[in-house]
Amino acid sequence: MKKLIIVGAGGFGREVLAWARQAVEPWVVKGFLDDNLQAMDRFGMEWSVLGTVDGYIIQEEDVFVCAIGQIAAKRRCVESLLARGAEFVQVIHRTATIGEGVGFGRGVILCPGAIIGSHARLGNFVSINLHSSVAHDSVVNDWSQLHCHIDVTGGVTVGEGVLIGSHASLLPGVKIGDGATIGAASLVMRDVAAGTTMFGVPARPYAQREVSVG
């Protein structure tokens, strides 16, 4: 029997523990990986930190999901495990709604109330948090993270490694470049360049930063 290991024992990791146990096909959770070996000690739960990401020896029964909210750290941890042969799986909560013809990459997390419209596509290691929606024909590329109550409307393209804050809305057909950040409660009405941070209604550039998606 395959057993799930959650990478990251922070707040999102503990949420993903619950969502995994309530998933469409509930997972048997083995424990966590985290550089803080005492991260779970104060919560009085039966699941502990099994080891660090780089130090853990992968067992035949192990499968993984990464619940780290910071994109660069998430990518670093996932790539470390992939290089050692780790298998990453999807965690899809049983209350998620999925349309026809949807495509998923590996390591996708769909939290409670997530809605994925028909013929949308989610890349590898995409996380869709509570009550966020990705409408028909939209694409969310690898490593991107959508926080809670986000409305990605039809035909939107979200680039690689994009972070979208809670309650943001993206109007139909807009394109978000790689490494961009969309601030909470922002309304995106036009395309966003790679590496740009956008805030406001309508969303306007806030700051520029270098982007590395290689």
PDB file of C-alpha atoms in Angstrom:
ATOM      1  CA  MET A   1       0.000   0.000   0.000  1.00  0.00           C
ATOM      2  CA  LYS A   2       1.275   3.432  -0.950  1.00  0.00           C
ATOM      3  CA  LYS A   3       1.685   5.898   1.921  1.00  0.00           C
ATOM      4  CA  LEU A   4       1.672   9.668   1.522  1.00  0.00           C
ATOM      5  CA  ILE A   5       4.458  11.883   2.821  1.00  0.00           C
ATOM      6  CA  ILE A   6       3.723  15.611   2.993  1.00  0.00           C
ATOM      7  CA  VAL A   7       6.703  17.835   2.238  1.00  0.00           C
ATOM      8  CA  GLY A   8       6.447  20.819   4.566  1.00  0.00           C
ATOM      9  CA  ALA A   9       5.084  20.681   8.117  1.00  0.00           C
ATOM     10  CA  GLY A  10       3.942  24.286   8.333  1.00  0.00           C
ATOM     11  CA  GLY A  11       0.383  25.575   8.325  1.00  0.00           C
ATOM     12  CA  PHE A  12      -0.377  24.595   4.745  1.00  0.00           C
ATOM     13  CA  GLY A  13       1.165  21.185   5.332  1.00  0.00           C
ATOM     14  CA  ARG A  14      -1.172  20.549   8.249  1.00  0.00           C
ATOM     15  CA  GLU A  15      -4.118  21.644   6.120  1.00  0.00           C
ATOM     16  CA  VAL A  16      -3.061  19.316   3.320  1.00  0.00           C
ATOM     17  CA  LEU A  17      -2.920  16.502   5.887  1.00  0.00           C
ATOM     18  CA  ALA A  18      -6.643  16.998   6.493  1.00  0.00           C
ATOM     19  CA  TRP A  19      -7.462  17.427   2.795  1.00  0.00           C
ATOM     20  CA  ALA A  20      -5.521  14.254   1.922  1.00  0.00           C
ATOM     21  CA  ARG A  21      -7.485  12.231   4.458  1.00  0.00           C
ATOM     22  CA  GLN A  22     -10.713  13.677   2.974  1.00  0.00           C
ATOM     23  CA  ALA A  23      -9.630  13.271  -0.644  1.00  0.00           C
ATOM     24  CA  VAL A  24     -11.558  11.609  -3.451  1.00  0.00           C
ATOM     25  CA  GLU A  25      -9.388   8.567  -2.744  1.00  0.00           C
ATOM     26  CA  PRO A  26      -8.313   9.102   0.882  1.00  0.00           C
ATOM     27  CA  TRP A  27      -4.603   8.720   1.483  1.00  0.00           C
ATOM     28  CA  VAL A  28      -2.891   6.912   4.336  1.00  0.00           C
ATOM     29  CA  VAL A  29      -0.532   9.621   5.599  1.00  0.00           C
ATOM     30  CA  LYS A  30       2.870   8.406   6.767  1.00  0.00           C
ATOM     31  CA  GLY A  31       4.170  11.756   8.044  1.00  0.00           C
ATOM     32  CA  PHE A  32       6.033  14.904   7.042  1.00  0.00           C
ATOM     33  CA  LEU A  33       9.402  16.020   5.767  1.00  0.00           C
ATOM     34  CA  ASP A  34      10.720  19.308   7.119  1.00  0.00           C
ATOM     35  CA  ASP A  35      14.066  20.843   8.052  1.00  0.00           C
ATOM     36  CA  ASN A  36      12.529  21.582  11.471  1.00  0.00           C
ATOM     37  CA  LEU A  37      12.365  18.106  12.951  1.00  0.00           C
ATOM     38  CA  GLN A  38      10.223  19.358  15.866  1.00  0.00           C
ATOM     39  CA  ALA A  39       7.658  21.152  13.683  1.00  0.00           C
ATOM     40  CA  MET A  40       4.790  18.831  14.673  1.00  0.00           C
ATOM     41  CA  ASP A  41       5.685  18.302  18.322  1.00  0.00           C
ATOM     42  CA  ARG A  42       3.350  20.923  19.808  1.00  0.00           C
ATOM     43  CA  PHE A  43       0.203  19.800  17.994  1.00  0.00           C
ATOM     44  CA  GLY A  44      -0.361  16.473  19.743  1.00  0.00           C
ATOM     45  CA  MET A  45      -1.032  14.599  16.487  1.00  0.00           C
ATOM     46  CA  GLU A  46      -0.037  11.069  15.548  1.00  0.00           C
ATOM     47  CA  TRP A  47       1.961  12.275  12.526  1.00  0.00           C
ATOM     48  CA  SER A  48       5.543  13.418  13.010  1.00  0.00           C
ATOM     49  CA  VAL A  49       8.407  14.771  10.934  1.00  0.00           C
ATOM     50  CA  LEU A  50      10.137  11.720   9.463  1.00  0.00           C
ATOM     51  CA  GLY A  51      13.291  13.590   8.473  1.00  0.00           C
ATOM     52  CA  THR A  52      14.655  16.446   6.415  1.00  0.00           C
ATOM     53  CA  VAL A  53      13.983  16.731   2.708  1.00  0.00           C
ATOM     54  CA  ASP A  54      17.604  16.161   1.730  1.00  0.00           C
ATOM     55  CA  GLY A  55      18.300  13.521   4.376  1.00  0.00           C
ATOM     56  CA  TYR A  56      15.245  11.278   4.028  1.00  0.00           C
ATOM     57  CA  ILE A  57      15.797   7.845   2.471  1.00  0.00           C
ATOM     58  CA  ILE A  58      12.898   7.101   0.126  1.00  0.00           C
ATOM     59  CA  GLN A  59      11.090   3.794   0.726  1.00  0.00           C
ATOM     60  CA  GLU A  60       9.244   1.693  -1.852  1.00  0.00           C
ATOM     61  CA  GLU A  61       5.857   2.494  -0.280  1.00  0.00           C
ATOM     62  CA  ASP A  62       6.373   6.262  -0.308  1.00  0.00           C
ATOM     63  CA  VAL A  63       4.564   8.812  -2.454  1.00  0.00           C
ATOM     64  CA  PHE A  64       4.807  12.552  -1.943  1.00  0.00           C
ATOM     65  CA  VAL A  65       2.928  15.832  -2.141  1.00  0.00           C
ATOM     66  CA  CYS A  66       4.550  19.213  -1.531  1.00  0.00           C
ATOM     67  CA  ALA A  67       2.687  21.662   0.720  1.00  0.00           C
ATOM     68  CA  ILE A  68       5.171  24.533   0.843  1.00  0.00           C
ATOM     69  CA  GLY A  69       3.706  27.953   0.112  1.00  0.00           C
ATOM     70  CA  GLN A  70       6.900  29.709  -0.980  1.00  0.00           C
ATOM     71  CA  ILE A  71       7.428  28.851  -4.636  1.00  0.00           C
ATOM     72  CA  ALA A  72      11.243  28.851  -4.750  1.00  0.00           C
ATOM     73  CA  ALA A  73      11.485  26.685  -1.626  1.00  0.00           C
ATOM     74  CA  LYS A  74       8.801  24.345  -2.966  1.00  0.00           C
ATOM     75  CA  ARG A  75      10.643  23.916  -6.224  1.00  0.00           C
ATOM     76  CA  ARG A  76      13.971  23.295  -4.497  1.00  0.00           C
ATOM     77  CA  CYS A  77      12.507  20.584  -2.248  1.00  0.00           C
ATOM     78  CA  VAL A  78      10.570  18.872  -5.029  1.00  0.00           C
ATOM     79  CA  GLU A  79      13.566  18.794  -7.348  1.00  0.00           C
ATOM     80  CA  SER A  80      15.745  17.330  -4.581  1.00  0.00           C
ATOM     81  CA  LEU A  81      13.279  14.472  -4.119  1.00  0.00           C
ATOM     82  CA  LEU A  82      12.674  13.935  -7.842  1.00  0.00           C
ATOM     83  CA  ALA A  83      16.414  13.551  -8.382  1.00  0.00           C
ATOM     84  CA  ARG A  84      16.283  10.603  -5.961  1.00  0.00           C
ATOM     85  CA  GLY A  85      13.342   8.911  -7.674  1.00  0.00           C
ATOM     86  CA  ALA A  86      10.408  10.251  -5.624  1.00  0.00           C
ATOM     87  CA  GLU A  87       6.870   9.782  -6.961  1.00  0.00           C
ATOM     88  CA  PHE A  88       4.581  12.794  -6.541  1.00  0.00           C
ATOM     89  CA  VAL A  89       0.799  12.373  -6.551  1.00  0.00           C
ATOM     90  CA  GLN A  90      -2.287  14.575  -6.733  1.00  0.00           C
ATOM     91  CA  VAL A  91      -4.340  15.418  -3.648  1.00  0.00           C
ATOM     92  CA  ILE A  92      -7.882  16.319  -4.723  1.00  0.00           C
ATOM     93  CA  HIS A  93     -10.400  17.089  -1.992  1.00  0.00           C
ATOM     94  CA  ARG A  94     -13.745  15.366  -2.402  1.00  0.00           C
ATOM     95  CA  THR A  95     -15.593  18.728  -2.545  1.00  0.00           C
ATOM     96  CA  ALA A  96     -13.577  19.948  -5.544  1.00  0.00           C
ATOM     97  CA  THR A  97     -15.613  20.288  -8.759  1.00  0.00           C
ATOM     98  CA  ILE A  98     -13.932  19.259 -11.998  1.00  0.00           C
ATOM     99  CA  GLY A  99     -15.326  19.827 -15.489  1.00  0.00           C
ATOM    100  CA  GLU A 100     -14.971  17.719 -18.611  1.00  0.00           C
ATOM    101  CA  GLY A 101     -11.642  17.348 -20.369  1.00  0.00           C
ATOM    102  CA  VAL A 102      -9.518  18.838 -17.578  1.00  0.00           C
ATOM    103  CA  GLY A 103      -5.790  18.111 -17.613  1.00  0.00           C
ATOM    104  CA  PHE A 104      -3.677  17.758 -14.466  1.00  0.00           C
ATOM    105  CA  GLY A 105       0.064  17.548 -13.961  1.00  0.00           C
ATOM    106  CA  ARG A 106       1.702  15.642 -11.131  1.00  0.00           C
ATOM    107  CA  GLY A 107       1.764  16.996  -7.598  1.00  0.00           C
ATOM    108  CA  VAL A 108      -1.415  19.083  -8.027  1.00  0.00           C
ATOM    109  CA  ILE A 109      -3.334  20.031  -4.861  1.00  0.00           C
ATOM    110  CA  LEU A 110      -7.036  20.961  -5.034  1.00  0.00           C
ATOM    111  CA  CYS A 111      -8.318  22.196  -1.671  1.00  0.00           C
ATOM    112  CA  PRO A 112     -11.978  22.179  -0.540  1.00  0.00           C
ATOM    113  CA  GLY A 113     -14.365  24.023  -2.825  1.00  0.00           C
ATOM    114  CA  ALA A 114     -11.934  24.398  -5.724  1.00  0.00           C
ATOM    115  CA  ILE A 115     -13.618  24.525  -9.150  1.00  0.00           C
ATOM    116  CA  ILE A 116     -11.816  23.633 -12.381  1.00  0.00           C
ATOM    117  CA  GLY A 117     -13.829  24.342 -15.521  1.00  0.00           C
ATOM    118  CA  SER A 118     -14.036  22.241 -18.653  1.00  0.00           C
ATOM    119  CA  HIS A 119     -10.867  21.888 -20.722  1.00  0.00           C
ATOM    120  CA  ALA A 120      -8.779  23.867 -18.274  1.00  0.00           C
ATOM    121  CA  ARG A 121      -5.242  22.621 -17.674  1.00  0.00           C
ATOM    122  CA  LEU A 122      -3.150  22.651 -14.509  1.00  0.00           C
ATOM    123  CA  GLY A 123       0.585  22.054 -14.802  1.00  0.00           C
ATOM    124  CA  ASN A 124       2.905  20.215 -12.446  1.00  0.00           C
ATOM    125  CA  PHE A 125       2.949  21.149  -8.748  1.00  0.00           C
ATOM    126  CA  VAL A 126       0.109  23.677  -8.992  1.00  0.00           C
ATOM    127  CA  SER A 127      -1.855  24.385  -5.800  1.00  0.00           C
ATOM    128  CA  ILE A 128      -5.433  25.707  -5.873  1.00  0.00           C
ATOM    129  CA  ASN A 129      -6.527  26.776  -2.408  1.00  0.00           C
ATOM    130  CA  LEU A 130      -9.949  27.078  -0.772  1.00  0.00           C
ATOM    131  CA  HIS A 131     -12.909  28.061  -2.988  1.00  0.00           C
ATOM    132  CA  SER A 132     -10.811  29.263  -5.925  1.00  0.00           C
ATOM    133  CA  SER A 133     -11.917  28.669  -9.499  1.00  0.00           C
ATOM    134  CA  VAL A 134     -10.137  28.220 -12.816  1.00  0.00           C
ATOM    135  CA  ALA A 135     -12.693  28.572 -15.596  1.00  0.00           C
ATOM    136  CA  HIS A 136     -12.992  26.851 -18.965  1.00  0.00           C
ATOM    137  CA  ASP A 137     -10.004  26.766 -21.311  1.00  0.00           C
ATOM    138  CA  SER A 138      -7.650  28.443 -18.855  1.00  0.00           C
ATOM    139  CA  VAL A 139      -4.090  27.240 -18.266  1.00  0.00           C
ATOM    140  CA  VAL A 140      -2.174  27.428 -15.000  1.00  0.00           C
ATOM    141  CA  ASN A 141       1.441  26.469 -15.604  1.00  0.00           C
ATOM    142  CA  ASP A 142       3.952  24.612 -13.427  1.00  0.00           C
ATOM    143  CA  TRP A 143       4.695  25.710  -9.843  1.00  0.00           C
ATOM    144  CA  SER A 144       1.992  28.385  -9.715  1.00  0.00           C
ATOM    145  CA  GLN A 145      -0.023  28.887  -6.539  1.00  0.00           C
ATOM    146  CA  LEU A 146      -3.536  30.283  -6.202  1.00  0.00           C
ATOM    147  CA  HIS A 147      -4.579  31.346  -2.727  1.00  0.00           C
ATOM    148  CA  CYS A 148      -8.202  31.414  -1.481  1.00  0.00           C
ATOM    149  CA  HIS A 149     -11.359  32.746  -3.207  1.00  0.00           C
ATOM    150  CA  ILE A 150      -9.669  33.562  -6.524  1.00  0.00           C
ATOM    151  CA  ASP A 151     -11.626  33.925  -9.782  1.00  0.00           C
ATOM    152  CA  VAL A 152      -9.623  32.958 -12.856  1.00  0.00           C
ATOM    153  CA  THR A 153     -12.123  33.441 -15.672  1.00  0.00           C
ATOM    154  CA  GLY A 154     -12.254  31.770 -19.074  1.00  0.00           C
ATOM    155  CA  GLY A 155      -9.284  31.544 -21.414  1.00  0.00           C
ATOM    156  CA  VAL A 156      -6.725  32.953 -18.984  1.00  0.00           C
ATOM    157  CA  THR A 157      -3.086  31.863 -19.155  1.00  0.00           C
ATOM    158  CA  VAL A 158      -1.131  31.876 -15.894  1.00  0.00           C
ATOM    159  CA  GLY A 159       2.602  31.455 -16.435  1.00  0.00           C
ATOM    160  CA  GLU A 160       5.127  29.377 -14.539  1.00  0.00           C
ATOM    161  CA  GLY A 161       5.807  30.137 -10.882  1.00  0.00           C
ATOM    162  CA  VAL A 162       3.032  32.740 -10.484  1.00  0.00           C
ATOM    163  CA  LEU A 163       1.625  33.612  -7.059  1.00  0.00           C
ATOM    164  CA  ILE A 164      -1.966  34.926  -6.934  1.00  0.00           C
ATOM    165  CA  GLY A 165      -3.257  36.374  -3.661  1.00  0.00           C
ATOM    166  CA  SER A 166      -6.641  35.744  -2.083  1.00  0.00           C
ATOM    167  CA  HIS A 167      -9.774  37.293  -3.625  1.00  0.00           C
ATOM    168  CA  ALA A 168      -7.977  38.343  -6.821  1.00  0.00           C
ATOM    169  CA  SER A 169      -9.904  38.248 -10.106  1.00  0.00           C
ATOM    170  CA  LEU A 170      -8.455  37.760 -13.594  1.00  0.00           C
ATOM    171  CA  LEU A 171     -10.671  38.838 -16.503  1.00  0.00           C
ATOM    172  CA  PRO A 172     -11.189  36.611 -19.548  1.00  0.00           C
ATOM    173  CA  GLY A 173      -8.245  36.005 -21.822  1.00  0.00           C
ATOM    174  CA  VAL A 174      -5.524  37.804 -19.857  1.00  0.00           C
ATOM    175  CA  LYS A 175      -2.005  36.390 -19.818  1.00  0.00           C
ATOM    176  CA  ILE A 176       0.135  36.416 -16.682  1.00  0.00           C
ATOM    177  CA  GLY A 177       3.874  36.134 -17.314  1.00  0.00           C
ATOM    178  CA  ASP A 178       6.248  33.770 -15.564  1.00  0.00           C
ATOM    179  CA  GLY A 179       7.179  34.657 -11.993  1.00  0.00           C
ATOM    180  CA  ALA A 180       4.557  37.388 -11.613  1.00  0.00           C
ATOM    181  CA  THR A 181       2.783  38.151  -8.338  1.00  0.00           C
ATOM    182  CA  ILE A 182      -0.844  39.266  -8.197  1.00  0.00           C
ATOM    183  CA  GLY A 183      -1.734  40.943  -4.904  1.00  0.00           C
ATOM    184  CA  ALA A 184      -4.738  40.025  -2.792  1.00  0.00           C
ATOM    185  CA  ALA A 185      -8.088  41.478  -3.917  1.00  0.00           C
ATOM    186  CA  SER A 186      -6.601  42.785  -7.191  1.00  0.00           C
ATOM    187  CA  LEU A 187      -8.552  42.969 -10.455  1.00  0.00           C
ATOM    188  CA  VAL A 188      -6.403  42.060 -13.452  1.00  0.00           C
ATOM    189  CA  MET A 189      -7.845  43.531 -16.625  1.00  0.00           C
ATOM    190  CA  ARG A 190      -4.879  43.269 -19.006  1.00  0.00           C
ATOM    191  CA  ASP A 191      -1.790  41.154 -19.617  1.00  0.00           C
ATOM    192  CA  VAL A 192       0.920  41.112 -16.939  1.00  0.00           C
ATOM    193  CA  ALA A 193       4.611  40.987 -17.859  1.00  0.00           C
ATOM    194  CA  ALA A 194       6.914  38.338 -16.410  1.00  0.00           C
ATOM    195  CA  GLY A 195       8.297  39.144 -12.965  1.00  0.00           C
ATOM    196  CA  THR A 196       5.836  41.981 -12.337  1.00  0.00           C
ATOM    197  CA  THR A 197       4.063  42.499  -9.017  1.00  0.00           C
ATOM    198  CA  MET A 198       0.529  43.862  -9.458  1.00  0.00           C
ATOM    199  CA  PHE A 199      -1.840  45.311  -6.873  1.00  0.00           C
ATOM    200  CA  GLY A 200      -5.124  47.167  -6.866  1.00  0.00           C
ATOM    201  CA  VAL A 201      -8.397  47.675  -8.723  1.00  0.00           C
ATOM    202  CA  PRO A 202      -7.589  47.809 -11.520  1.00  0.00           C
ATOM    203  CA  ALA A 203      -4.247  46.077 -10.893  1.00  0.00           C
ATOM    204  CA  ARG A 204      -1.180  48.213 -11.582  1.00  0.00           C
ATOM    205  CA  PRO A 205       2.535  47.397 -11.413  1.00  0.00           C
ATOM    206  CA  TYR A 206       3.929  47.690  -7.896  1.00  0.00           C
ATOM    207  CA  ALA A 207       7.547  46.521  -8.301  1.00  0.00           C
ATOM    208  CA  GLN A 208       9.810  44.665 -10.686  1.00  0.00           C
ATOM    209  CA  ARG A 209      12.040  41.746  -9.810  1.00  0.00           C
ATOM    210  CA  GLU A 210      14.261  39.385 -11.710  1.00  0.00           C
ATOM    211  CA  VAL A 211      12.730  36.128 -12.867  1.00  0.00           C
ATOM    212  CA  SER A 212      14.408  32.735 -13.073  1.00  0.00           C
ATOM    213  CA  VAL A 213      12.187  29.894 -14.219  1.00  0.00           C
ATOM    214  CA  GLY A 214      14.832  27.632 -15.721  1.00  0.00           C
TER     215      GLY A 214
END
